[in-house]
Amino acid sequence: MLPQGPIGVFDSGFGGLSVLRELQHALPDADFLYLGDNARAPYGTRSFDTVYTYTLQAVRWLFDHDCPLVIIACNTASAKALRSIQQLDLPRIAPRRRVLGVIRPTAEAVGQLSATGVVGLLGTPGTVASGSYDIEVAKLHPGFRVVAEAAPMWVPIVEQGFAASDGADWFVAEAVDRLLARDPDIDTIILGCTHYPLLYDKIRAAVPAGIDLVCQGRIVASSLLLYLGRHKDIDSAISRGGHTRYYTTDDAAAFAARAGVFLGHDIEARTTSLQ
Ligand code: DGL
């Protein structure tokens, strides 16, 4: 039997909180351990090798802190590192633990959401260049097409605390307009970066009302519930105290202040380092 521990949730920074919030809602009695690599965010403009190295360090850190299951709540890391970690590293470093990402459950969900089959994707340059959504959506929903544009400024805007600023409106509208100009049949837009729900109101205001915006948090949470129903060994290894601990690789007080605003309650955070 695996020793019990919290569900690890990892992102390059604040974005994974948009997933964590929904996971906490879906599994209120589970313990969680959140790790944001804020000191090295954004990941979206970094090379494949760098994102893989950083993500593996984070996964190892979460395993060292007893997590039986890690959710990579970051599209960039899911696109660039998840498969290698699952196939090459996990069997070697922790064969009974599991690591899941956010792209596959999101790609599954769009099948029910789009009527035209033309799905817009906004993501980091790394996620868009990886083609991961195109591949997954085409595999799961033959006939569907993904039209993708990168929004390279959105993660820095969130990480630097400008999500509510007037200046952010311009960057939001610029990327949305660029995407919608690509295809008039887009009826669904995946917010393919977990930071983007922190800009939700601004994105919603920039996107015409008839187009659905897909936030990943709830999708990942429902998919996790199904997963735990099928994998009793992992389910029974999750400790159940209803507590969440927060770690960042950057300043803990700054992290706690900004995360607290987003989550709607005060939190305490600690600083750690990854290597
Ligand atoms: N939240 C990450 C994602 O979903 C942002 C990546 C970044 O740090 O650029 O892709």
PDB file of C-alpha atoms and ligand atoms in Angstrom:
ATOM      1  CA  MET A   1       0.000   0.000   0.000  1.00  0.00           C
ATOM      2  CA  LEU A   2       1.118   3.538  -0.750  1.00  0.00           C
ATOM      3  CA  PRO A   3       1.556   5.707   2.356  1.00  0.00           C
ATOM      4  CA  GLN A   4      -1.140   8.370   2.597  1.00  0.00           C
ATOM      5  CA  GLY A   5      -0.437  11.954   1.574  1.00  0.00           C
ATOM      6  CA  PRO A   6      -1.927  15.036  -0.060  1.00  0.00           C
ATOM      7  CA  ILE A   7      -2.751  15.506  -3.736  1.00  0.00           C
ATOM      8  CA  GLY A   8       0.070  17.564  -5.228  1.00  0.00           C
ATOM      9  CA  VAL A   9      -0.935  20.422  -7.517  1.00  0.00           C
ATOM     10  CA  PHE A  10       1.796  22.079  -9.527  1.00  0.00           C
ATOM     11  CA  ASP A  11       1.956  25.136 -11.768  1.00  0.00           C
ATOM     12  CA  SER A  12       4.628  27.571 -12.863  1.00  0.00           C
ATOM     13  CA  GLY A  13       2.982  30.159 -10.617  1.00  0.00           C
ATOM     14  CA  PHE A  14      -0.501  31.337  -9.672  1.00  0.00           C
ATOM     15  CA  GLY A  15      -2.400  29.710 -12.558  1.00  0.00           C
ATOM     16  CA  GLY A  16      -2.804  26.315 -10.931  1.00  0.00           C
ATOM     17  CA  LEU A  17      -4.892  27.976  -8.221  1.00  0.00           C
ATOM     18  CA  SER A  18      -7.740  28.116 -10.763  1.00  0.00           C
ATOM     19  CA  VAL A  19      -7.579  24.320 -10.885  1.00  0.00           C
ATOM     20  CA  LEU A  20      -6.904  23.840  -7.181  1.00  0.00           C
ATOM     21  CA  ARG A  21     -10.033  25.832  -6.277  1.00  0.00           C
ATOM     22  CA  GLU A  22     -12.214  23.408  -8.239  1.00  0.00           C
ATOM     23  CA  LEU A  23     -10.381  20.361  -6.905  1.00  0.00           C
ATOM     24  CA  GLN A  24     -10.968  21.571  -3.339  1.00  0.00           C
ATOM     25  CA  HIS A  25     -14.628  22.008  -4.173  1.00  0.00           C
ATOM     26  CA  ALA A  26     -14.938  18.520  -5.705  1.00  0.00           C
ATOM     27  CA  LEU A  27     -12.937  16.785  -2.938  1.00  0.00           C
ATOM     28  CA  PRO A  28     -13.571  18.881   0.174  1.00  0.00           C
ATOM     29  CA  ASP A  29     -12.128  16.339   2.592  1.00  0.00           C
ATOM     30  CA  ALA A  30      -8.902  15.700   0.645  1.00  0.00           C
ATOM     31  CA  ASP A  31      -5.573  17.256   1.590  1.00  0.00           C
ATOM     32  CA  PHE A  32      -3.722  19.241  -1.063  1.00  0.00           C
ATOM     33  CA  LEU A  33      -0.174  20.498  -1.432  1.00  0.00           C
ATOM     34  CA  TYR A  34       0.170  23.387  -3.895  1.00  0.00           C
ATOM     35  CA  LEU A  35       3.521  24.258  -5.422  1.00  0.00           C
ATOM     36  CA  GLY A  36       3.974  27.349  -7.599  1.00  0.00           C
ATOM     37  CA  ASP A  37       7.350  27.854  -9.253  1.00  0.00           C
ATOM     38  CA  ASN A  38       6.822  31.625  -9.310  1.00  0.00           C
ATOM     39  CA  ALA A  39      10.557  32.348  -9.236  1.00  0.00           C
ATOM     40  CA  ARG A  40      10.961  30.757 -12.659  1.00  0.00           C
ATOM     41  CA  ALA A  41       7.581  31.652 -14.243  1.00  0.00           C
ATOM     42  CA  PRO A  42       6.648  32.045 -17.001  1.00  0.00           C
ATOM     43  CA  TYR A  43       7.339  28.621 -18.471  1.00  0.00           C
ATOM     44  CA  GLY A  44       5.430  29.379 -21.681  1.00  0.00           C
ATOM     45  CA  THR A  45       8.367  30.905 -23.515  1.00  0.00           C
ATOM     46  CA  ARG A  46      10.969  28.369 -22.341  1.00  0.00           C
ATOM     47  CA  SER A  47      12.426  25.458 -24.290  1.00  0.00           C
ATOM     48  CA  PHE A  48      11.104  21.916 -24.164  1.00  0.00           C
ATOM     49  CA  ASP A  49      14.150  20.751 -22.173  1.00  0.00           C
ATOM     50  CA  THR A  50      13.911  23.543 -19.635  1.00  0.00           C
ATOM     51  CA  VAL A  51      10.189  22.989 -18.985  1.00  0.00           C
ATOM     52  CA  TYR A  52      10.793  19.253 -18.673  1.00  0.00           C
ATOM     53  CA  THR A  53      13.670  19.747 -16.208  1.00  0.00           C
ATOM     54  CA  TYR A  54      11.731  22.220 -14.055  1.00  0.00           C
ATOM     55  CA  THR A  55       8.573  20.088 -14.083  1.00  0.00           C
ATOM     56  CA  LEU A  56      10.428  16.925 -13.120  1.00  0.00           C
ATOM     57  CA  GLN A  57      12.048  18.805 -10.225  1.00  0.00           C
ATOM     58  CA  ALA A  58       8.605  19.890  -9.050  1.00  0.00           C
ATOM     59  CA  VAL A  59       7.140  16.394  -9.353  1.00  0.00           C
ATOM     60  CA  ARG A  60      10.046  14.932  -7.377  1.00  0.00           C
ATOM     61  CA  TRP A  61       9.593  17.619  -4.715  1.00  0.00           C
ATOM     62  CA  LEU A  62       5.897  16.737  -4.396  1.00  0.00           C
ATOM     63  CA  PHE A  63       6.724  13.014  -4.190  1.00  0.00           C
ATOM     64  CA  ASP A  64       9.300  13.819  -1.494  1.00  0.00           C
ATOM     65  CA  HIS A  65       6.446  15.503   0.374  1.00  0.00           C
ATOM     66  CA  ASP A  66       4.405  12.266   0.244  1.00  0.00           C
ATOM     67  CA  CYS A  67       1.988  13.030  -2.605  1.00  0.00           C
ATOM     68  CA  PRO A  68       0.670   9.771  -4.086  1.00  0.00           C
ATOM     69  CA  LEU A  69      -0.786  11.744  -7.008  1.00  0.00           C
ATOM     70  CA  VAL A  70       0.388  14.934  -8.726  1.00  0.00           C
ATOM     71  CA  ILE A  71      -1.796  17.075 -10.956  1.00  0.00           C
ATOM     72  CA  ILE A  72       0.273  19.157 -13.330  1.00  0.00           C
ATOM     73  CA  ALA A  73      -2.107  22.128 -13.386  1.00  0.00           C
ATOM     74  CA  CYS A  74      -0.153  23.798 -16.171  1.00  0.00           C
ATOM     75  CA  ASN A  75      -0.774  23.320 -19.878  1.00  0.00           C
ATOM     76  CA  THR A  76       2.760  24.216 -20.856  1.00  0.00           C
ATOM     77  CA  ALA A  77       4.216  21.598 -18.531  1.00  0.00           C
ATOM     78  CA  SER A  78       1.501  19.093 -19.513  1.00  0.00           C
ATOM     79  CA  ALA A  79       2.357  19.667 -23.186  1.00  0.00           C
ATOM     80  CA  LYS A  80       6.110  19.529 -22.835  1.00  0.00           C
ATOM     81  CA  ALA A  81       6.886  17.269 -19.896  1.00  0.00           C
ATOM     82  CA  LEU A  82       3.967  15.053 -18.875  1.00  0.00           C
ATOM     83  CA  ARG A  83       4.425  12.256 -21.359  1.00  0.00           C
ATOM     84  CA  SER A  84       8.166  11.871 -20.678  1.00  0.00           C
ATOM     85  CA  ILE A  85       7.573  11.919 -16.937  1.00  0.00           C
ATOM     86  CA  GLN A  86       4.787   9.327 -17.156  1.00  0.00           C
ATOM     87  CA  GLN A  87       6.614   7.024 -19.529  1.00  0.00           C
ATOM     88  CA  LEU A  88      10.294   7.438 -18.664  1.00  0.00           C
ATOM     89  CA  ASP A  89      10.677   8.846 -15.150  1.00  0.00           C
ATOM     90  CA  LEU A  90       7.760   7.452 -13.183  1.00  0.00           C
ATOM     91  CA  PRO A  91       8.597   3.757 -13.657  1.00  0.00           C
ATOM     92  CA  ARG A  92      12.098   4.539 -12.366  1.00  0.00           C
ATOM     93  CA  ILE A  93      11.499   7.014  -9.541  1.00  0.00           C
ATOM     94  CA  ALA A  94       8.027   6.194  -8.179  1.00  0.00           C
ATOM     95  CA  PRO A  95       6.282   3.352 -10.001  1.00  0.00           C
ATOM     96  CA  ARG A  96       3.198   3.330  -7.769  1.00  0.00           C
ATOM     97  CA  ARG A  97       2.559   7.079  -7.801  1.00  0.00           C
ATOM     98  CA  ARG A  98       0.729   8.887 -10.577  1.00  0.00           C
ATOM     99  CA  VAL A  99       1.058  12.167 -12.473  1.00  0.00           C
ATOM    100  CA  LEU A 100      -1.852  13.599 -14.466  1.00  0.00           C
ATOM    101  CA  GLY A 101      -2.129  16.675 -16.671  1.00  0.00           C
ATOM    102  CA  VAL A 102      -4.822  19.062 -17.874  1.00  0.00           C
ATOM    103  CA  ILE A 103      -4.807  18.762 -21.667  1.00  0.00           C
ATOM    104  CA  ARG A 104      -6.401  15.358 -22.126  1.00  0.00           C
ATOM    105  CA  PRO A 105      -9.492  16.015 -19.944  1.00  0.00           C
ATOM    106  CA  THR A 106     -10.004  19.390 -21.622  1.00  0.00           C
ATOM    107  CA  ALA A 107      -9.732  17.880 -25.093  1.00  0.00           C
ATOM    108  CA  GLU A 108     -12.271  15.212 -24.068  1.00  0.00           C
ATOM    109  CA  ALA A 109     -14.736  17.846 -22.844  1.00  0.00           C
ATOM    110  CA  VAL A 110     -14.800  20.033 -25.968  1.00  0.00           C
ATOM    111  CA  GLY A 111     -16.548  17.270 -27.928  1.00  0.00           C
ATOM    112  CA  GLN A 112     -19.758  18.098 -26.080  1.00  0.00           C
ATOM    113  CA  LEU A 113     -19.286  21.852 -26.146  1.00  0.00           C
ATOM    114  CA  SER A 114     -18.691  22.792 -29.778  1.00  0.00           C
ATOM    115  CA  ALA A 115     -21.475  22.543 -32.357  1.00  0.00           C
ATOM    116  CA  THR A 116     -19.404  23.771 -35.323  1.00  0.00           C
ATOM    117  CA  GLY A 117     -16.400  21.587 -34.502  1.00  0.00           C
ATOM    118  CA  VAL A 118     -14.142  24.619 -34.819  1.00  0.00           C
ATOM    119  CA  VAL A 119     -12.502  25.104 -31.447  1.00  0.00           C
ATOM    120  CA  GLY A 120     -10.408  28.156 -30.615  1.00  0.00           C
ATOM    121  CA  LEU A 121      -7.438  27.782 -28.309  1.00  0.00           C
ATOM    122  CA  LEU A 122      -5.641  30.514 -26.426  1.00  0.00           C
ATOM    123  CA  GLY A 123      -2.472  29.352 -24.709  1.00  0.00           C
ATOM    124  CA  THR A 124       1.143  30.122 -24.049  1.00  0.00           C
ATOM    125  CA  PRO A 125       3.573  30.106 -26.985  1.00  0.00           C
ATOM    126  CA  GLY A 126       4.882  26.760 -25.716  1.00  0.00           C
ATOM    127  CA  THR A 127       1.477  25.090 -25.554  1.00  0.00           C
ATOM    128  CA  VAL A 128       0.431  26.401 -28.961  1.00  0.00           C
ATOM    129  CA  ALA A 129       3.722  25.421 -30.622  1.00  0.00           C
ATOM    130  CA  SER A 130       3.548  21.925 -29.114  1.00  0.00           C
ATOM    131  CA  GLY A 131       0.384  21.155 -31.104  1.00  0.00           C
ATOM    132  CA  SER A 132      -0.803  19.042 -28.157  1.00  0.00           C
ATOM    133  CA  TYR A 133      -4.411  20.220 -28.338  1.00  0.00           C
ATOM    134  CA  ASP A 134      -4.582  19.738 -32.116  1.00  0.00           C
ATOM    135  CA  ILE A 135      -3.355  16.166 -31.690  1.00  0.00           C
ATOM    136  CA  GLU A 136      -5.622  15.250 -28.754  1.00  0.00           C
ATOM    137  CA  VAL A 137      -8.762  16.868 -30.176  1.00  0.00           C
ATOM    138  CA  ALA A 138      -8.250  15.289 -33.616  1.00  0.00           C
ATOM    139  CA  LYS A 139      -7.748  11.897 -31.961  1.00  0.00           C
ATOM    140  CA  LEU A 140     -10.844  12.133 -29.768  1.00  0.00           C
ATOM    141  CA  HIS A 141     -13.200  14.021 -32.082  1.00  0.00           C
ATOM    142  CA  PRO A 142     -12.569  13.271 -35.753  1.00  0.00           C
ATOM    143  CA  GLY A 143     -13.732  16.194 -37.903  1.00  0.00           C
ATOM    144  CA  PHE A 144     -12.996  18.772 -35.215  1.00  0.00           C
ATOM    145  CA  ARG A 145     -10.387  21.436 -35.847  1.00  0.00           C
ATOM    146  CA  VAL A 146      -8.354  23.529 -33.379  1.00  0.00           C
ATOM    147  CA  VAL A 147      -7.468  27.103 -34.300  1.00  0.00           C
ATOM    148  CA  ALA A 148      -4.786  28.312 -31.905  1.00  0.00           C
ATOM    149  CA  GLU A 149      -3.199  31.637 -31.051  1.00  0.00           C
ATOM    150  CA  ALA A 150      -0.667  32.382 -28.329  1.00  0.00           C
ATOM    151  CA  ALA A 151      -1.311  35.100 -25.763  1.00  0.00           C
ATOM    152  CA  PRO A 152       2.266  35.595 -24.571  1.00  0.00           C
ATOM    153  CA  MET A 153       1.576  38.596 -22.328  1.00  0.00           C
ATOM    154  CA  TRP A 154      -1.252  37.131 -20.273  1.00  0.00           C
ATOM    155  CA  VAL A 155       0.842  35.011 -17.892  1.00  0.00           C
ATOM    156  CA  PRO A 156       3.291  37.852 -17.087  1.00  0.00           C
ATOM    157  CA  ILE A 157       0.301  40.162 -16.494  1.00  0.00           C
ATOM    158  CA  VAL A 158      -1.118  37.704 -13.928  1.00  0.00           C
ATOM    159  CA  GLU A 159       2.250  36.852 -12.352  1.00  0.00           C
ATOM    160  CA  GLN A 160       3.135  40.522 -11.911  1.00  0.00           C
ATOM    161  CA  GLY A 161      -0.214  41.364 -10.294  1.00  0.00           C
ATOM    162  CA  PHE A 162      -1.762  43.353 -13.166  1.00  0.00           C
ATOM    163  CA  ALA A 163      -4.767  41.085 -13.786  1.00  0.00           C
ATOM    164  CA  ALA A 164      -7.245  43.747 -12.673  1.00  0.00           C
ATOM    165  CA  SER A 165      -5.489  46.695 -14.347  1.00  0.00           C
ATOM    166  CA  ASP A 166      -6.915  48.745 -17.222  1.00  0.00           C
ATOM    167  CA  GLY A 167      -3.747  48.043 -19.177  1.00  0.00           C
ATOM    168  CA  ALA A 168      -4.580  44.336 -19.205  1.00  0.00           C
ATOM    169  CA  ASP A 169      -7.733  45.043 -21.285  1.00  0.00           C
ATOM    170  CA  TRP A 170      -5.651  45.955 -24.322  1.00  0.00           C
ATOM    171  CA  PHE A 171      -3.606  42.745 -24.222  1.00  0.00           C
ATOM    172  CA  VAL A 172      -6.708  40.627 -23.688  1.00  0.00           C
ATOM    173  CA  ALA A 173      -8.595  42.179 -26.611  1.00  0.00           C
ATOM    174  CA  GLU A 174      -5.548  41.967 -28.889  1.00  0.00           C
ATOM    175  CA  ALA A 175      -5.185  38.176 -28.500  1.00  0.00           C
ATOM    176  CA  VAL A 176      -8.938  37.488 -28.633  1.00  0.00           C
ATOM    177  CA  ASP A 177      -9.326  39.542 -31.831  1.00  0.00           C
ATOM    178  CA  ARG A 178      -6.337  37.823 -33.412  1.00  0.00           C
ATOM    179  CA  LEU A 179      -7.897  34.420 -32.690  1.00  0.00           C
ATOM    180  CA  LEU A 180     -11.413  35.260 -33.854  1.00  0.00           C
ATOM    181  CA  ALA A 181     -10.080  36.772 -37.089  1.00  0.00           C
ATOM    182  CA  ARG A 182      -8.690  33.351 -37.992  1.00  0.00           C
ATOM    183  CA  ASP A 183     -12.060  31.597 -38.395  1.00  0.00           C
ATOM    184  CA  PRO A 184     -15.673  32.848 -38.222  1.00  0.00           C
ATOM    185  CA  ASP A 185     -16.921  29.372 -37.184  1.00  0.00           C
ATOM    186  CA  ILE A 186     -15.185  29.292 -33.815  1.00  0.00           C
ATOM    187  CA  ASP A 187     -17.988  28.702 -31.276  1.00  0.00           C
ATOM    188  CA  THR A 188     -15.902  27.546 -28.310  1.00  0.00           C
ATOM    189  CA  ILE A 189     -12.634  28.887 -26.949  1.00  0.00           C
ATOM    190  CA  ILE A 190     -10.441  26.815 -24.651  1.00  0.00           C
ATOM    191  CA  LEU A 191      -8.578  28.937 -22.124  1.00  0.00           C
ATOM    192  CA  GLY A 192      -5.603  26.630 -22.524  1.00  0.00           C
ATOM    193  CA  CYS A 193      -3.506  28.083 -19.757  1.00  0.00           C
ATOM    194  CA  THR A 194      -4.459  27.816 -16.120  1.00  0.00           C
ATOM    195  CA  HIS A 195      -3.469  31.434 -15.518  1.00  0.00           C
ATOM    196  CA  TYR A 196      -6.174  32.711 -17.867  1.00  0.00           C
ATOM    197  CA  PRO A 197      -9.200  32.208 -15.556  1.00  0.00           C
ATOM    198  CA  LEU A 198      -7.570  34.861 -13.375  1.00  0.00           C
ATOM    199  CA  LEU A 199      -8.365  37.235 -16.288  1.00  0.00           C
ATOM    200  CA  TYR A 200     -11.804  35.708 -16.861  1.00  0.00           C
ATOM    201  CA  ASP A 201     -13.956  38.842 -16.618  1.00  0.00           C
ATOM    202  CA  LYS A 202     -11.808  40.716 -19.086  1.00  0.00           C
ATOM    203  CA  ILE A 203     -11.722  37.790 -21.523  1.00  0.00           C
ATOM    204  CA  ARG A 204     -15.492  37.316 -21.268  1.00  0.00           C
ATOM    205  CA  ALA A 205     -15.998  41.003 -22.036  1.00  0.00           C
ATOM    206  CA  ALA A 206     -13.788  40.756 -25.134  1.00  0.00           C
ATOM    207  CA  VAL A 207     -15.434  37.602 -26.550  1.00  0.00           C
ATOM    208  CA  PRO A 208     -18.880  37.794 -28.253  1.00  0.00           C
ATOM    209  CA  ALA A 209     -21.684  36.365 -26.112  1.00  0.00           C
ATOM    210  CA  GLY A 210     -22.446  33.419 -28.442  1.00  0.00           C
ATOM    211  CA  ILE A 211     -18.987  31.917 -27.985  1.00  0.00           C
ATOM    212  CA  ASP A 212     -18.383  29.562 -25.042  1.00  0.00           C
ATOM    213  CA  LEU A 213     -15.297  30.016 -22.914  1.00  0.00           C
ATOM    214  CA  VAL A 214     -13.893  26.801 -21.499  1.00  0.00           C
ATOM    215  CA  CYS A 215     -12.118  27.068 -18.131  1.00  0.00           C
ATOM    216  CA  GLN A 216     -10.294  23.908 -17.199  1.00  0.00           C
ATOM    217  CA  GLY A 217     -10.725  23.802 -13.425  1.00  0.00           C
ATOM    218  CA  ARG A 218     -14.105  22.088 -13.306  1.00  0.00           C
ATOM    219  CA  ILE A 219     -13.268  19.785 -16.186  1.00  0.00           C
ATOM    220  CA  VAL A 220     -10.075  18.623 -14.483  1.00  0.00           C
ATOM    221  CA  ALA A 221     -11.939  18.176 -11.190  1.00  0.00           C
ATOM    222  CA  SER A 222     -14.693  15.992 -12.714  1.00  0.00           C
ATOM    223  CA  SER A 223     -12.136  13.983 -14.614  1.00  0.00           C
ATOM    224  CA  LEU A 224     -10.184  13.419 -11.395  1.00  0.00           C
ATOM    225  CA  LEU A 225     -13.291  12.140  -9.605  1.00  0.00           C
ATOM    226  CA  LEU A 226     -13.802   9.588 -12.379  1.00  0.00           C
ATOM    227  CA  TYR A 227     -10.120   8.664 -12.256  1.00  0.00           C
ATOM    228  CA  LEU A 228     -10.216   8.082  -8.480  1.00  0.00           C
ATOM    229  CA  GLY A 229     -13.327   5.941  -8.927  1.00  0.00           C
ATOM    230  CA  ARG A 230     -11.329   3.712 -11.270  1.00  0.00           C
ATOM    231  CA  HIS A 231      -8.054   3.732  -9.281  1.00  0.00           C
ATOM    232  CA  LYS A 232      -8.873   2.736  -5.723  1.00  0.00           C
ATOM    233  CA  ASP A 233      -5.198   2.332  -4.800  1.00  0.00           C
ATOM    234  CA  ILE A 234      -4.586   6.032  -5.485  1.00  0.00           C
ATOM    235  CA  ASP A 235      -7.896   7.111  -3.964  1.00  0.00           C
ATOM    236  CA  SER A 236      -7.158   5.326  -0.699  1.00  0.00           C
ATOM    237  CA  ALA A 237      -3.653   6.855  -0.590  1.00  0.00           C
ATOM    238  CA  ILE A 238      -5.026  10.409  -0.398  1.00  0.00           C
ATOM    239  CA  SER A 239      -5.005  11.769   3.139  1.00  0.00           C
ATOM    240  CA  ARG A 240      -8.335  13.248   4.180  1.00  0.00           C
ATOM    241  CA  GLY A 241      -8.032  16.150   6.554  1.00  0.00           C
ATOM    242  CA  GLY A 242      -9.440  18.881   4.308  1.00  0.00           C
ATOM    243  CA  HIS A 243      -6.198  20.913   4.565  1.00  0.00           C
ATOM    244  CA  THR A 244      -4.193  22.652   1.871  1.00  0.00           C
ATOM    245  CA  ARG A 245      -0.584  23.756   2.232  1.00  0.00           C
ATOM    246  CA  TYR A 246       0.922  26.288  -0.172  1.00  0.00           C
ATOM    247  CA  TYR A 247       4.527  26.556  -1.307  1.00  0.00           C
ATOM    248  CA  THR A 248       6.155  28.935  -3.739  1.00  0.00           C
ATOM    249  CA  THR A 249       9.711  29.202  -5.016  1.00  0.00           C
ATOM    250  CA  ASP A 250       9.490  32.991  -4.647  1.00  0.00           C
ATOM    251  CA  ASP A 251       8.448  35.345  -1.847  1.00  0.00           C
ATOM    252  CA  ALA A 252       5.919  33.627   0.456  1.00  0.00           C
ATOM    253  CA  ALA A 253       4.186  36.778   1.715  1.00  0.00           C
ATOM    254  CA  ALA A 254       3.649  38.105  -1.810  1.00  0.00           C
ATOM    255  CA  PHE A 255       2.337  34.715  -2.909  1.00  0.00           C
ATOM    256  CA  ALA A 256      -0.050  34.467   0.037  1.00  0.00           C
ATOM    257  CA  ALA A 257      -1.394  37.975  -0.538  1.00  0.00           C
ATOM    258  CA  ARG A 258      -2.163  37.435  -4.209  1.00  0.00           C
ATOM    259  CA  ALA A 259      -3.382  33.845  -3.851  1.00  0.00           C
ATOM    260  CA  GLY A 260      -5.648  34.906  -0.984  1.00  0.00           C
ATOM    261  CA  VAL A 261      -7.355  37.508  -3.174  1.00  0.00           C
ATOM    262  CA  PHE A 262      -7.960  34.952  -5.898  1.00  0.00           C
ATOM    263  CA  LEU A 263      -9.160  32.192  -3.575  1.00  0.00           C
ATOM    264  CA  GLY A 264     -11.297  34.566  -1.548  1.00  0.00           C
ATOM    265  CA  HIS A 265      -9.787  33.670   1.831  1.00  0.00           C
ATOM    266  CA  ASP A 266      -6.491  34.147   3.640  1.00  0.00           C
ATOM    267  CA  ILE A 267      -3.810  31.544   3.205  1.00  0.00           C
ATOM    268  CA  GLU A 268      -0.323  31.003   4.546  1.00  0.00           C
ATOM    269  CA  ALA A 269       2.494  30.153   2.176  1.00  0.00           C
ATOM    270  CA  ARG A 270       6.079  29.015   2.562  1.00  0.00           C
ATOM    271  CA  THR A 271       9.080  29.398   0.334  1.00  0.00           C
ATOM    272  CA  THR A 272      10.958  26.396  -0.985  1.00  0.00           C
ATOM    273  CA  SER A 273      13.533  25.796  -3.675  1.00  0.00           C
ATOM    274  CA  LEU A 274      13.619  23.264  -6.472  1.00  0.00           C
ATOM    275  CA  GLN A 275      16.679  21.506  -7.800  1.00  0.00           C
TER     276      GLN A 275
HETATM  277  N1  DGL B   1      -0.406  28.150 -16.127  1.00  0.00           N
HETATM  278  C1  DGL B   1       0.559  27.759 -17.123  1.00  0.00           C
HETATM  279  C2  DGL B   1      -0.147  27.028 -18.268  1.00  0.00           C
HETATM  280  O1  DGL B   1      -1.243  26.514 -18.055  1.00  0.00           O
HETATM  281  C3  DGL B   1       1.338  28.971 -17.515  1.00  0.00           C
HETATM  282  C4  DGL B   1       2.616  28.654 -18.093  1.00  0.00           C
HETATM  283  C5  DGL B   1       3.631  29.741 -17.995  1.00  0.00           C
HETATM  284  O2  DGL B   1       4.238  29.843 -16.933  1.00  0.00           O
HETATM  285  O3  DGL B   1       3.855  30.409 -19.008  1.00  0.00           O
HETATM  286  O4  DGL B   1       0.360  26.895 -19.361  1.00  0.00           O
END
